[in-house]
Tab-separated table of N, CA, C and O in Angstrom:
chain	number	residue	atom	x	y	z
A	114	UNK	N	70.273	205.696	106.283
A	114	UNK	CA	71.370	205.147	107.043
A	114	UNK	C	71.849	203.823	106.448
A	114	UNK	O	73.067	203.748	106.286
A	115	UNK	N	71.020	202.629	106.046
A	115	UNK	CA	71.492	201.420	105.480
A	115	UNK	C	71.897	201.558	104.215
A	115	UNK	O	72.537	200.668	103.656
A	116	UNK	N	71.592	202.608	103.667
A	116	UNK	CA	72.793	202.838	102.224
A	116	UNK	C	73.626	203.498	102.510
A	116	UNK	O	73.964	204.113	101.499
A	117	UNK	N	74.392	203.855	103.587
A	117	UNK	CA	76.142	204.554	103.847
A	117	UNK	C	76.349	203.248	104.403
A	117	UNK	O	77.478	202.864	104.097
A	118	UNK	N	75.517	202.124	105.326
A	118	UNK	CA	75.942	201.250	105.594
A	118	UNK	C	76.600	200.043	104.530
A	118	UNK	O	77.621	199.369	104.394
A	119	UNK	N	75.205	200.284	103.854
A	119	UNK	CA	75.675	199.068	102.766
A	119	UNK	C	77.014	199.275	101.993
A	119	UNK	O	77.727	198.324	101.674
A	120	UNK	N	77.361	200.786	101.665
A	120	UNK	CA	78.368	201.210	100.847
A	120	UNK	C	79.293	200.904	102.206
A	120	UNK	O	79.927	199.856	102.085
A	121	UNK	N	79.457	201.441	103.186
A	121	UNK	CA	80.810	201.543	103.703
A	121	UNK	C	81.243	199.636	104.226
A	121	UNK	O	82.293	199.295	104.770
A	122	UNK	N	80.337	198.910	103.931
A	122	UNK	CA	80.744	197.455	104.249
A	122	UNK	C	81.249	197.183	102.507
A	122	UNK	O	82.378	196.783	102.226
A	123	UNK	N	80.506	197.394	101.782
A	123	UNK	CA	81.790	197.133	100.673
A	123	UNK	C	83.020	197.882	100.639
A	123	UNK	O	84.016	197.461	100.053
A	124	UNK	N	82.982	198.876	101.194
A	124	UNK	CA	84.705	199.562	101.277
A	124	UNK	C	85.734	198.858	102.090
A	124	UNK	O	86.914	198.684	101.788
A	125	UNK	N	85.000	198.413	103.352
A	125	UNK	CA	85.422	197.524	104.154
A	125	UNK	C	86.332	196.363	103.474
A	125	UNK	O	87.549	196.179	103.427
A	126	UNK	N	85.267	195.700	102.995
A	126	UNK	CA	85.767	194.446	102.358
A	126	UNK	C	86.906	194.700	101.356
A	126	UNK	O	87.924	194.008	101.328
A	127	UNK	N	86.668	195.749	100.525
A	127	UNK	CA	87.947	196.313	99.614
A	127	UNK	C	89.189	196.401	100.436
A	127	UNK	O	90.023	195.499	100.365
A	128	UNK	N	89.390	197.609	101.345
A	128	UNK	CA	90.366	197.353	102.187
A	128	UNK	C	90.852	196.210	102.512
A	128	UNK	O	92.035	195.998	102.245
A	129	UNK	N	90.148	195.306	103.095
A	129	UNK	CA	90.584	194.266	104.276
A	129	UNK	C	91.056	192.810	102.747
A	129	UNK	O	91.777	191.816	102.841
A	130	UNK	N	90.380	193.264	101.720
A	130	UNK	CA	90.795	192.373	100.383
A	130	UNK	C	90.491	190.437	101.154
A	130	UNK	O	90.937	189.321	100.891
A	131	UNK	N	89.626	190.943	102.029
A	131	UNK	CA	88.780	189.303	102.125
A	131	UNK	C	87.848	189.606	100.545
A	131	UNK	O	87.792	190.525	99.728
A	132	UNK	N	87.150	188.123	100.729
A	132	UNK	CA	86.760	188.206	99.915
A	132	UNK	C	86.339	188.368	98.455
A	132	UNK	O	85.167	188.452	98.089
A	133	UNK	N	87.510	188.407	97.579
A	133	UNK	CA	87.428	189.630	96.530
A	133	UNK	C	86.851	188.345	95.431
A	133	UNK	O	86.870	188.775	94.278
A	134	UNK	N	86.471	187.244	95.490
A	134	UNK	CA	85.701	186.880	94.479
A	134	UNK	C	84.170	186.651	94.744
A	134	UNK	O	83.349	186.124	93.994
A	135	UNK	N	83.999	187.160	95.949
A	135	UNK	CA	82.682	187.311	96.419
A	135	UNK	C	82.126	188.552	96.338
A	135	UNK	O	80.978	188.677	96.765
A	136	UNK	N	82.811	189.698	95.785
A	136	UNK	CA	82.701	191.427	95.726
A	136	UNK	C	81.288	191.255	94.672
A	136	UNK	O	80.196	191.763	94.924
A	137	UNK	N	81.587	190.461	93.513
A	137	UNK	CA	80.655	190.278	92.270
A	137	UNK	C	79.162	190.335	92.728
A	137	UNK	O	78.346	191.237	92.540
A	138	UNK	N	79.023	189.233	93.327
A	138	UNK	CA	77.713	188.808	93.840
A	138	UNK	C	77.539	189.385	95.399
A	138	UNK	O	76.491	189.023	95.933
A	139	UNK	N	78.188	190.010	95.995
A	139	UNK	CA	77.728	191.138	96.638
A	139	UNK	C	77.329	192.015	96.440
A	139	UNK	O	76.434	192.477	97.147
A	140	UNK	N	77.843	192.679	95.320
A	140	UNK	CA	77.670	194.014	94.545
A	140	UNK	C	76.077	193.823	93.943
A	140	UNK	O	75.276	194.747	93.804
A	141	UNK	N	75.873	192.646	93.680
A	141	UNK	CA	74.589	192.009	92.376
A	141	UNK	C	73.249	192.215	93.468
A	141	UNK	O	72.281	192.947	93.260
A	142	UNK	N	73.472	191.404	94.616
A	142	UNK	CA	72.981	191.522	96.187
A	142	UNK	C	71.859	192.884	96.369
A	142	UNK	O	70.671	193.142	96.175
A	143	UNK	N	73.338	193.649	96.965
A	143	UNK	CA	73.359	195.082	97.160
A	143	UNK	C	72.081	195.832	96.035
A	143	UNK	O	71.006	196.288	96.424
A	144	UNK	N	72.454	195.801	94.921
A	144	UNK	CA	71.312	196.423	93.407
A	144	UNK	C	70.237	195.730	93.598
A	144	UNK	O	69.278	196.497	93.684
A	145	UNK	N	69.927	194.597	93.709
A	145	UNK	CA	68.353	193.726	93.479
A	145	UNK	C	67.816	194.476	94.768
A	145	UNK	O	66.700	194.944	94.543
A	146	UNK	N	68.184	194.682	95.801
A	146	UNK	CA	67.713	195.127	96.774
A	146	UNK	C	67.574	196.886	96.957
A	146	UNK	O	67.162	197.486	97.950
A	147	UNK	N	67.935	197.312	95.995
A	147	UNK	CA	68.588	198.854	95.488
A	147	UNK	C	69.346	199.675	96.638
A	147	UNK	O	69.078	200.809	97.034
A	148	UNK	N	70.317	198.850	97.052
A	148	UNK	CA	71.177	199.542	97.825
A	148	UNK	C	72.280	200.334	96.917
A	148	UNK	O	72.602	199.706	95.909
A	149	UNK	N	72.880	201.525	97.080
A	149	UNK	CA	74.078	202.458	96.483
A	149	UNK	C	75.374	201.351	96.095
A	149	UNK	O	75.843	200.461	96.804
A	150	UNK	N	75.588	201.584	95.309
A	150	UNK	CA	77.031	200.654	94.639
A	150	UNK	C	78.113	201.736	94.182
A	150	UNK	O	79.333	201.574	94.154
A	151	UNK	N	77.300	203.018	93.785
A	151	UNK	CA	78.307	203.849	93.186
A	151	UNK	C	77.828	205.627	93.772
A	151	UNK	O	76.747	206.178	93.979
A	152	UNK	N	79.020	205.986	93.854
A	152	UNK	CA	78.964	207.346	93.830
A	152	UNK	C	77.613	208.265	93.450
A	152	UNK	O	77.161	209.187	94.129
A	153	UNK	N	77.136	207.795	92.274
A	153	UNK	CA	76.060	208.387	91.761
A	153	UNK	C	75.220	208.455	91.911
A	153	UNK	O	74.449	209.368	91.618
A	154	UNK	N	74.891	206.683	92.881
A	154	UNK	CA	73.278	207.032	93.670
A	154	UNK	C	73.817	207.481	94.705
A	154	UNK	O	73.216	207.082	95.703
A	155	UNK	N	74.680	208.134	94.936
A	155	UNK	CA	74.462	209.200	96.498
A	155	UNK	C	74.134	210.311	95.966
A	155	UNK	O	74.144	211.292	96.710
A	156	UNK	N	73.781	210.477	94.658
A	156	UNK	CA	74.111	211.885	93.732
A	156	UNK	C	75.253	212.600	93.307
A	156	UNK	O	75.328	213.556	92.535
A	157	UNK	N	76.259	211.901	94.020
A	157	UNK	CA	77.420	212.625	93.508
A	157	UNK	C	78.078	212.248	92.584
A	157	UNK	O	78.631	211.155	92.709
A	158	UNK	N	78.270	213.084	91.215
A	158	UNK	CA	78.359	212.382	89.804
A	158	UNK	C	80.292	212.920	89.709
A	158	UNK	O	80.811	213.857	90.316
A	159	UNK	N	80.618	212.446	89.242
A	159	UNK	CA	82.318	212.246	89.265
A	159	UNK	C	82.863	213.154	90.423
A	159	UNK	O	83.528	214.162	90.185
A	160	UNK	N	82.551	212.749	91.666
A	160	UNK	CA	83.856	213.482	92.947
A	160	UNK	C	84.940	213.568	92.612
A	160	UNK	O	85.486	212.873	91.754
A	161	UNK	N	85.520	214.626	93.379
A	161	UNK	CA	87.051	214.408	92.927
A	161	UNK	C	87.744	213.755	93.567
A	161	UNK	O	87.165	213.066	94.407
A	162	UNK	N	88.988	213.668	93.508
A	162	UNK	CA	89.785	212.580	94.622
A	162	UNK	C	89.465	213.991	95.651
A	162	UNK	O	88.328	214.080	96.114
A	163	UNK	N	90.233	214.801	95.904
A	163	UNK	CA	90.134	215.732	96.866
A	163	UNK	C	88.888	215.873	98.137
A	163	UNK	O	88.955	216.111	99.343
A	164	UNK	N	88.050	215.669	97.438
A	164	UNK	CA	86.551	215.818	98.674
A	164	UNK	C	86.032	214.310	98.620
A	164	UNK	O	85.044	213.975	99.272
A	165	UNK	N	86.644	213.533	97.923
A	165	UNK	CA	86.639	212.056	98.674
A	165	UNK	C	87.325	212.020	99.709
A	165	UNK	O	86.909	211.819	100.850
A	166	UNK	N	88.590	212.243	99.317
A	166	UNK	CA	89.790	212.300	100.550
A	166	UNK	C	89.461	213.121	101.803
A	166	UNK	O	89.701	212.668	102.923
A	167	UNK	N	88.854	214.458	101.594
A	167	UNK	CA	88.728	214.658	102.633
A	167	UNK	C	87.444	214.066	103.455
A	167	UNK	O	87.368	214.206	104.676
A	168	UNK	N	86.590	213.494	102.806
A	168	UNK	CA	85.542	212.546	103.896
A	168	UNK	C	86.311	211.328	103.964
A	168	UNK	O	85.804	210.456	104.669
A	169	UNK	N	87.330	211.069	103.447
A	169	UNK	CA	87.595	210.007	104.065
A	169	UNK	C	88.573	210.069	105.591
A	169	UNK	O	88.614	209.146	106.405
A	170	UNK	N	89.249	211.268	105.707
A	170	UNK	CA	89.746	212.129	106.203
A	170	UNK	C	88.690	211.836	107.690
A	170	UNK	O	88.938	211.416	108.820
A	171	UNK	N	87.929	212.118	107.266
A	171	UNK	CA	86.791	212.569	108.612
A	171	UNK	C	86.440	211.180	108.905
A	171	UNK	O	85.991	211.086	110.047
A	172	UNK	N	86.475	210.320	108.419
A	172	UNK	CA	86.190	208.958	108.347
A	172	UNK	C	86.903	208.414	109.396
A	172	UNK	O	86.349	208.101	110.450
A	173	UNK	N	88.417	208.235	109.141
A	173	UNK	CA	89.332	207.888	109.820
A	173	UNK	C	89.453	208.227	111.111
A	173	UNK	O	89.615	207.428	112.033
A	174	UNK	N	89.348	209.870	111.235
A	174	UNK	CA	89.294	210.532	112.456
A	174	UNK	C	90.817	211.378	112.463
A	174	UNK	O	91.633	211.074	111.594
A	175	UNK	N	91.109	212.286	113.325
A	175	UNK	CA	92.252	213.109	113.045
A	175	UNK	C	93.692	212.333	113.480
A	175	UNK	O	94.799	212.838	113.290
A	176	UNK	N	93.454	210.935	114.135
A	176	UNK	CA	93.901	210.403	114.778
A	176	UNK	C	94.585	209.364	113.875
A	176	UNK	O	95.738	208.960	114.029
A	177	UNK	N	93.732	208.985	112.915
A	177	UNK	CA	94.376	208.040	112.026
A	177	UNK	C	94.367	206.463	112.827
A	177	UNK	O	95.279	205.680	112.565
A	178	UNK	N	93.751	206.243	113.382
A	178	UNK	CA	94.189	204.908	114.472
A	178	UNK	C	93.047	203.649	113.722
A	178	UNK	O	93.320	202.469	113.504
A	179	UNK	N	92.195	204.117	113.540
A	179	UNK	CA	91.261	203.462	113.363
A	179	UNK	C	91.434	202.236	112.373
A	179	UNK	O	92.054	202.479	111.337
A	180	UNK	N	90.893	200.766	112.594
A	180	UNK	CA	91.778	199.966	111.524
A	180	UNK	C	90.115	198.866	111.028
A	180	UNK	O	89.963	197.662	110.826
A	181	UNK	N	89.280	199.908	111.004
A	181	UNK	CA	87.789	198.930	110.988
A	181	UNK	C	87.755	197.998	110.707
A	181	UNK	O	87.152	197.672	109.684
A	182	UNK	N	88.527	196.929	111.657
A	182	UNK	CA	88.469	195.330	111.239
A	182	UNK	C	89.513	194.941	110.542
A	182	UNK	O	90.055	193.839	110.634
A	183	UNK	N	89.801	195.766	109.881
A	183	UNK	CA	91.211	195.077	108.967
A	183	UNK	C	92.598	194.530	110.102
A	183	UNK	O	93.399	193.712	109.649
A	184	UNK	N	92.730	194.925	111.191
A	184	UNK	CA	93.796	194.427	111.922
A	184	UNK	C	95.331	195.202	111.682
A	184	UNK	O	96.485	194.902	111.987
A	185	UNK	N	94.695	196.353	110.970
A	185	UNK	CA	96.075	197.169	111.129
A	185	UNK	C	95.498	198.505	110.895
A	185	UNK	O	94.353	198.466	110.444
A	186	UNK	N	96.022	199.732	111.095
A	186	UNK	CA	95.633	201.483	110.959
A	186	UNK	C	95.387	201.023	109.460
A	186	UNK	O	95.740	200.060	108.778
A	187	UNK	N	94.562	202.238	109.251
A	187	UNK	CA	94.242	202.427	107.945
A	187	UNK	C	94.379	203.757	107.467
A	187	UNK	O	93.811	204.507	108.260
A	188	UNK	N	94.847	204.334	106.585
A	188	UNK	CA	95.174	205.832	106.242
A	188	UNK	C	93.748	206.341	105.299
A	188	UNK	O	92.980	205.771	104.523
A	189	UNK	N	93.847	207.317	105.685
A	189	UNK	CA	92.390	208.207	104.195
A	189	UNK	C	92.701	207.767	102.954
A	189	UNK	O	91.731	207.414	102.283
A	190	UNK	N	93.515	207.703	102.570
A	190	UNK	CA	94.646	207.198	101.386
A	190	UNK	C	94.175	206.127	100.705
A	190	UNK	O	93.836	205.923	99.539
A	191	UNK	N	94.243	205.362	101.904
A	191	UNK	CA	93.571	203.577	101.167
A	191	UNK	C	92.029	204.046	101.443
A	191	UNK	O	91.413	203.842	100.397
A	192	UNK	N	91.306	204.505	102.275
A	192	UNK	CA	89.750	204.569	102.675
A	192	UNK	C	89.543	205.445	101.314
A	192	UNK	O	89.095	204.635	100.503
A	193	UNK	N	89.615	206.243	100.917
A	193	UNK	CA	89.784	206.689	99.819
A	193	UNK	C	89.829	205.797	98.274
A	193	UNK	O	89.103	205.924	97.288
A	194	UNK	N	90.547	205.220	98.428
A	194	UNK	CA	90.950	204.321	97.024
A	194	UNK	C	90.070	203.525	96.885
A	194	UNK	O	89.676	203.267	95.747
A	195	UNK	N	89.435	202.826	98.155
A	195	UNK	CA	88.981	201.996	98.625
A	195	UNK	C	86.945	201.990	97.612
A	195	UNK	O	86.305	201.320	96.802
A	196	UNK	N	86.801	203.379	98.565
A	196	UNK	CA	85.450	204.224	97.744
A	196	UNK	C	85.779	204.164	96.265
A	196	UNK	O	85.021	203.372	95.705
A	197	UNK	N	86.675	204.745	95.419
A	197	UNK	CA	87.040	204.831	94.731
A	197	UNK	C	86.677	203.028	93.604
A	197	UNK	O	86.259	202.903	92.453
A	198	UNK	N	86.915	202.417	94.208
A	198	UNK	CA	87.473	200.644	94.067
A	198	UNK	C	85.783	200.117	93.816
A	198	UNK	O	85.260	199.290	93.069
A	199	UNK	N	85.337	200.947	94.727
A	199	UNK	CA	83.318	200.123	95.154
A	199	UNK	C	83.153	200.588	93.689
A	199	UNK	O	83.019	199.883	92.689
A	200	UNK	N	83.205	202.402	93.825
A	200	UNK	CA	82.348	202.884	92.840
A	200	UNK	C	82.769	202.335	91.283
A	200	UNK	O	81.985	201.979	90.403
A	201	UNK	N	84.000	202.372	91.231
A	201	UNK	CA	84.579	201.581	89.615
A	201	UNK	C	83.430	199.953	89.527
A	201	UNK	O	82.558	199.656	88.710
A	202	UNK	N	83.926	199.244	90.695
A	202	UNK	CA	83.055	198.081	90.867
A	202	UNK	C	81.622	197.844	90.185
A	202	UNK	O	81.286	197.007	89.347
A	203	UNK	N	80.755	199.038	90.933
A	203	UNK	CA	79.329	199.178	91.022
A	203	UNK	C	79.665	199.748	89.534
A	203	UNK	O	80.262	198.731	89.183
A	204	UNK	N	79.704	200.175	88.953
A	204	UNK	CA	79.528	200.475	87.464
A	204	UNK	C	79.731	199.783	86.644
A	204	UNK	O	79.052	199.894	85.624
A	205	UNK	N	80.971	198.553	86.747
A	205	UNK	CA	81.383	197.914	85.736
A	205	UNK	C	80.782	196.444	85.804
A	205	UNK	O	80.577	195.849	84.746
A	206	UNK	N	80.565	195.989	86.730
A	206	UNK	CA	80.374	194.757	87.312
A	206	UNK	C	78.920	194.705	86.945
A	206	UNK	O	78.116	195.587	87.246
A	207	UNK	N	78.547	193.279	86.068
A	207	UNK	CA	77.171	193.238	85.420
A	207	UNK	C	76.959	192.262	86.282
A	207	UNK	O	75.871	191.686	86.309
């Protein structure tokens, strides 16, 4: 459970774009402690956009309302990009 947590609070932060020179040493955080940074420690080795989208899909809810903190709706679209944004992150970011 605390590694979908840990991942979905960096998606968070992507979205909501607080933070973004603190992503580094969050990300650094997250690994010393071996929490998921990327796609791959969930096991899933290059997803496609498609079955990202659709968990992000399920994420959101069918409703679309949901704005987790950011202070406005959020679409699968960005929750999506968002995952997308961690996992580039967690790979590149030394």
């Amino acid at each position: 459970h605390g590694e979908w947590v840990a991942f979905g609070t960096l998606v968070r932060l992507v979205l909501g774009g607080e933070f973004p020179a603190d992503l580094p040493r969050i990300i650094a955080f997250d690994r010393s402690v071996r929490l998921p940074t990327t796609f791959a420690e969930f096991g899933l080795d290059n997803p496609s956009w498609e079955d990202v989208l659709e968990e992000a899909r399920r994420i959101v809810g069918p409703k679309g309302e949901a704005d987790y903190g950011t202070g406005r709706p959020v679409t699968p679209e960005e929750v999506c990009e968002a995952m997308f944004e961690v996992d580039y992150l967690g790979r590149t970011l030394t």
